[in-house]
Structure formats: C-alpha cells, structure tokens
Amino acid sequence: MSTLRFKMVEAAFGKKPSPVDVPGKRPSDYFGMYVFNREKMFKYLPADVYAKLINVIDTGSALDSSIADEVAAGMKKWAVEMGVTHYTHWFAPLTEGTAEKHDSFIEHDGKGGVIEEFTGKLLVQQEPDASSFPNGGIRNTFEARGYSAWDPSSPAFIVDDTLCIPTIFIAYTGESLDYKAPLLKALRAVDKAATDVCHYFNPDVKKVYAYLGWEQEYFLVDEGLYAARPDLLLTGRTLMGHDSAKNQQLEDHYFGAIPTRVAAFMKELEIEALKLGIPVKTRHNEVAPNQFELAPVYEECNLANDHNMLIMSLMRKIARNHGFRVLLHEKPFKGVNGSGKHNNWSLGTDTGLALMSPGKDFSGNLRFITFVVNTLMAVYKHNGLLKASIISASNAHRLGANEAPPAIISSFLGSQLSAVLKHISESEPENLQSIGGKKGMKLDIPQIPEILVDNTDRNRTSPFAFTGNRFEFRAVGSEANCASAMIVLNSALAEQLKEFKSVVDERIAAGEEKFSAILGVIREYIKICEPIRFDGNGYSDEWKAEAMRRGLDCETSAPLIYDNYLTDESVNMFESTGVMTRKELEARNEVKWETYTKKIQIEARVLGDLALNHIVPVATKYQSSLIDNVYKMHEIFPAEKADALTLRNVELIEAIASHTAFIKEHVDAMVEARKVANRITDEREKAVAYHDTVFPCLDEIRYHIDKLELIVDDRMWTLPKYRELLFIR
Ligand code: ADP
Ligand code: MG
C-alpha cells in the first residue's frame, strides 16, 4: 500500500508555523543592512573615491580604474566587519538563474600566515571557467574564455558569508553571454533617445531612467509531498494529476486570509529581502489555491531586475525553512491558473518628471502623449519580438490558456486615453499663423486629467496594458529573467524615439513650429499603430481571428516564435541601438532552441519513466485484484448471478487494460519521436521537431494516466494527488 504518500499527507497536515526572528523594531532599522549602499560607501571610502564612484553610478560614465583598489578595500573592510569570508562575482548567464563562484579573501601574507585580501583587480574583472555556461557556439571549448566585469550601478550585497558583486558576463571577443550586459546597453540607448526627445519639452533633462516594478507570482507546496512527486522535482511542474474536485471555482483563495504557515514564510522572506535592500511592499493570495504574489516598490530597471533574481533565490531558500518548496514554473498544475510576473514599466527623468504620466499643461500633456504613442509604435513594430522575449517551454503553457494574456501582443489604453488619442488624430489640421508666424496645425490637445482613473476594470486580459502612469507587460513568465523583456522593450523604444526625433527635426528644419511638428507626427503614428490597440476580451477566439486580420504575430510554437529575433527589422533595431549584434542574436537563439529541446526532452523522459514504473504497475496490481474478485465471485455464486454482480468490475478491468495499453504504446511512440528528433543536428530544426512531435505525446499520455487515477484504489496510488498538493499548508 502507498504508505509513503499517506505519511506525507499526514505530516503536512500536522505542521506548525516555524518561528521567525524579527531583527529590529521597524523595517527602516534593518533595510539595506546587507548592502554596500551609499551610506556605507560614504563611511568606508575616502571622500574623493566616494565622489568619483557616485559620479560613475549616477551618470553611467566609465570607471576610473585608479579608484578600484580603494573601493575594493572599503568593500572588504565593511564585509569583514559583517563576518564575511568569501566574495563572488554574481551574474546571470543565459540560464534561468544566477551564477556564482565563491573565493575566500585569504592570501598568503609571506610570513607563513594568511591575510584577508581583496584588490581592485579582483573587484573589477574575473575569468570564471566559463566553458560550461550556455554560449550558443560563441566560445568553443579551446578558447573558453569569458570574463565577468563589475557593474557599479548595482550595489554589492552579502548573502550568508559571501560578498556578492553584480557583474556582466561577456566573451573575450566582447559578445554578451548574459542578460545584464545587453540590458545595460538597452537602458543606455533608451536614456539617450528619450533624453533627446525630452529636450523638445524640458531642455534641462540630463538623464532618463527606465523603471521596473515586478509582481512575482508563485506556488508553495509542502516539501514532503513535493519529494514524492518526481515530476515536480525534476521538471518543476506536474506532468500528470487529475483535477481536484475543488480547485479555484469558488474563487475563495484570491485576497483571502493567508494561512499561518505561509504567513510565517512570507514574513521571513520579507525581512531577508528588506535586509538586502529590496523594497518589498505587497503580499497576497493569488487566484489558484496555494498561489501567492509578492511585489516591491518599483526601482530603476537594472537594480529592480537584480532584485528580482535575488528574491527568486531567496524564496527557494526560505521556503525550505518552513517545510515548503516554492514553485516558480509558469504552469505547475493543469486546470488552475499559472504564474506570471507582471512587469510594470515606465520612464522618468533626473529632474523628477514621470514621462508616462500626464503633465500639468499643454507641453506636459504633449510630452506624455509623445511617449505613450511612441511606445505603442515600438510595441506595434516589434510585437512578434516582444512575444519572443517572453516565450519559453514553460511560459507557453500559460499564454493563451484561459487565464493569461494570449500569445498575441496587443495594448489596452482604457477609454479616457483612447478618447484623447482619437481626438488628436481626428482633429483637422489647418494653417495656423499665430505661433511665431510659422505654418503649422491647430495645437488641439484635450484636457487630460493628471490622474487617469478610468481604466475600465484595467482589462486583465491585455498583455500590455496602460495602467494610469505606466505600462504593465503581463505576458512575462514567473520564472523568467525580466531582463529578456526589458531589453527588447527599452531598445525598441530607443529605436522608435530616434526615428521620431529625426522626422520631427526634418519638419522643423522645413519651417514648421516645434509643437506643431510633434503633433503632426504623433497624429500619423496614432493611425499607423492602430492595429496594436485592442480593448476587448483578449481571451476570446474572435480576437485571435481579428489579430490575424490585423497582421499581428499569432504564432504559437515557441521555437518558431524565436525566429523573430533574427528578422531584418529586429537585427536592425538591435544593431542601430548598439544593444546586440547579429552574431550575438544568432548565438542567443541557438541557446534558446537548445534549452527548449532539453526541457521537453527531460519532461518526456520523466513522464515515460513514471508512466511505466509508477502508473502501469499500480494500475495492473489493482486490475489483478479486480480479476481475483471476479474469479472468487464465480466460485461462490451461480454463473449467471456472478456475471451480473461482477459486470462493473469486468468493465473496470477492461478500462484499465485499454488505458495501460495506450500508455505503453504511446510511451514507445514518444521514445521513437525523440530518437528521430535527436538525430537532427540543427538546433532550430530539432526544437521544432520536439515541439511538433514529442510535446503532443505528453498530454496524450497524461490523459490516460489521469483516467487511471480516478479508477485505481486510492490506497494504492503512490503519487500525491492534486487535492493534496494544492490544499495542504
Ligand atoms: P496591481 O494592481 O497591478 O497589483 P500594484 O499596486 O501591486 O499593482 O503595483 C504593481 C507594481 O507596479 C509595483 O511594483 C509598483 O511599485 C509598480 N509601479 C507603480 N507605479 C509605477 C511606475 N510609474 N513605473 C513602474 N512601476 C510602477
Ligand atoms: Mg499588476
């Protein structure tokens, strides 16, 4: 009998919340205590070094290598005082997580002892043995050199006994092998382009920041039950499991009371996050049972992104202190909502202007409209690419399932802003002599309230919604590195703003008044990008047909969606903004296809194993007990009566036989499909084969396993069921 499963379920029910240490009275007492922030830089660095470093951070200017030694010494002093013994360059290679290799500060002191050492050279650059990180063929193993380089704009921090230094990771030949390097380039590009456009309105602007506020959704499961589910353990999702009779249909979980064991986990997570300077603010239950959300206050995009990477690893760690495992997979359970990571994104200036918020006067409103409309243009032109930036083998399960934005990018503006754009594009141009005597058009912008309250219930179905002072990119997956989406969005907008400026400048050069020229171009843009705007129900089938008519990218196969990175428009966009070269894009796509293949390959193997050595044996055993029963019934009853009494069991015996036969046949077929796909050498073709021929087998096999779960004696079933995984805290 399945004693393990029952033991696990019992244990999970009996668990009490773990105690949590609260370090200080108020979060402000311990916020950032593990971060080498400005306060500590000031304290631990000589005044001139501090000033130079702050200048590098604020302006993005190149680091003066002469200060590196002193910065390193200051950092080490602080870290050693905090009990730190090791340091690491902390970076985000092209996998899902972060990478680190810890070295201790210890060096020989020349007198037979050791001293703690940390030099500027070690701070600024290192050469991790990089041959085993994904690189898409940029580095062959014989020249497996890559290096990590310090990013001073994201402060160093302490985890356990280690000083972590955020770095980029690039090949010796200069190509990015990570997410941070291109993100920093994209942020620089959008800063430059947006600052130039700001100068039409506010000549004193020196820098434009992109801001990111992510909302991290996740599931928790009891770790005992998790351990009894090899599919969760190895693939991050359940590859089988019949719907629980109750799941989210009563809508009783969303914003409901947080269970005490979970509340203890959240409390500890928040305390640890605050110590690391992550300004966590919001926590609540999500729609699905055992699903939750955590969101900080938004920050500058690069820092926000590092904080998201950091919080994902913190969550994994702290969940275990509370007897949980955290599931960041986009779709761990079939039939209930999956998890996303809304990316709230906006731009703001060093002078404190919020560029995605209406201004107070005509110029401020035109500036607002300029940035919104150029964003829509960028999203329209690169809608396929934006989708490519968020698709993955795991997020593909969530997109287009009835809970998340469809695999089509569109933008929702709300009725107020839509009305403003309509008004602008429809008002009649006319010659206007009054502005400096130059020709132009009527400068007619309707009043825009400073706070756009009307968001018509915010249309939850829209993948890229305007939400009053920002856009919210909702298609991003819960497990993803947000940088992928942020690289595309910011560089696409940079390209668009550059183009906008050149067209406006041409009109001005031809004698048109500045605001009139801007408005003229905006009016054209509003018409051009019309197809990206959609305020209706993004989950409906009508929208899919309509989006196709509008020429939006409607591809649903992840390996084919990745092709968007290599179209001429995309390559031009990335190259003209200096964010990535064709060579880098090609290499990164190789990694994406390879990763896709591996993910499906692992799922197929795990499902095949479980089907043949967990499911079929248990079903067969139960079937034998039924057969036994039928025989014995015939022994004690006359044939006719026994036939009647065992009719139902005979039906079950047949049903089990047909389900197990199907499973065995299809596992064989899946293995065969894998063999065929594995022979393909081209990474793209291989990923396509996995998508088209292997992936569909998973659901077919699962269907029959889930049927067996309903038939087989509950006592015999070895794998924890959905009703157990989803409802125990
Ligand atoms: P929701 O109603 O979508 O759950 P929240 O109030 O939880 O929204 O906020 C979501 C995230 O959006 C938070 O991280 C918040 O700081 C962020 N946010 C708010 N304003 C902006 C902005 N102007 N730019 C970027 N992010 C923002
Ligand atoms: Mg949101």
Short mmCIF file of N, CA and C and ligand atoms in Angstrom, two decimals, residues 215 342 344 460 472, ligand 2:
data_model
loop_
_atom_site.label_atom_id
_atom_site.label_comp_id
_atom_site.label_asym_id
_atom_site.label_seq_id
_atom_site.Cartn_x
_atom_site.Cartn_y
_atom_site.Cartn_z
N GLU A 215 5.84 42.03 -10.35
CA GLU A 215 4.95 41.35 -9.40
C GLU A 215 5.20 39.86 -9.56
N HIS A 342 4.11 40.21 -13.81
CA HIS A 342 3.81 41.46 -14.50
C HIS A 342 5.01 42.39 -14.36
N ASN A 344 5.77 46.07 -14.54
CA ASN A 344 5.29 47.45 -14.60
C ASN A 344 6.46 48.32 -14.99
N ARG A 460 -7.95 42.91 -17.56
CA ARG A 460 -6.95 41.92 -17.13
C ARG A 460 -6.47 41.02 -18.26
N GLU A 472 1.96 47.97 -18.19
CA GLU A 472 2.14 46.73 -17.45
C GLU A 472 2.24 45.59 -18.46
MG MG B 2 -0.36 44.19 -11.88
#
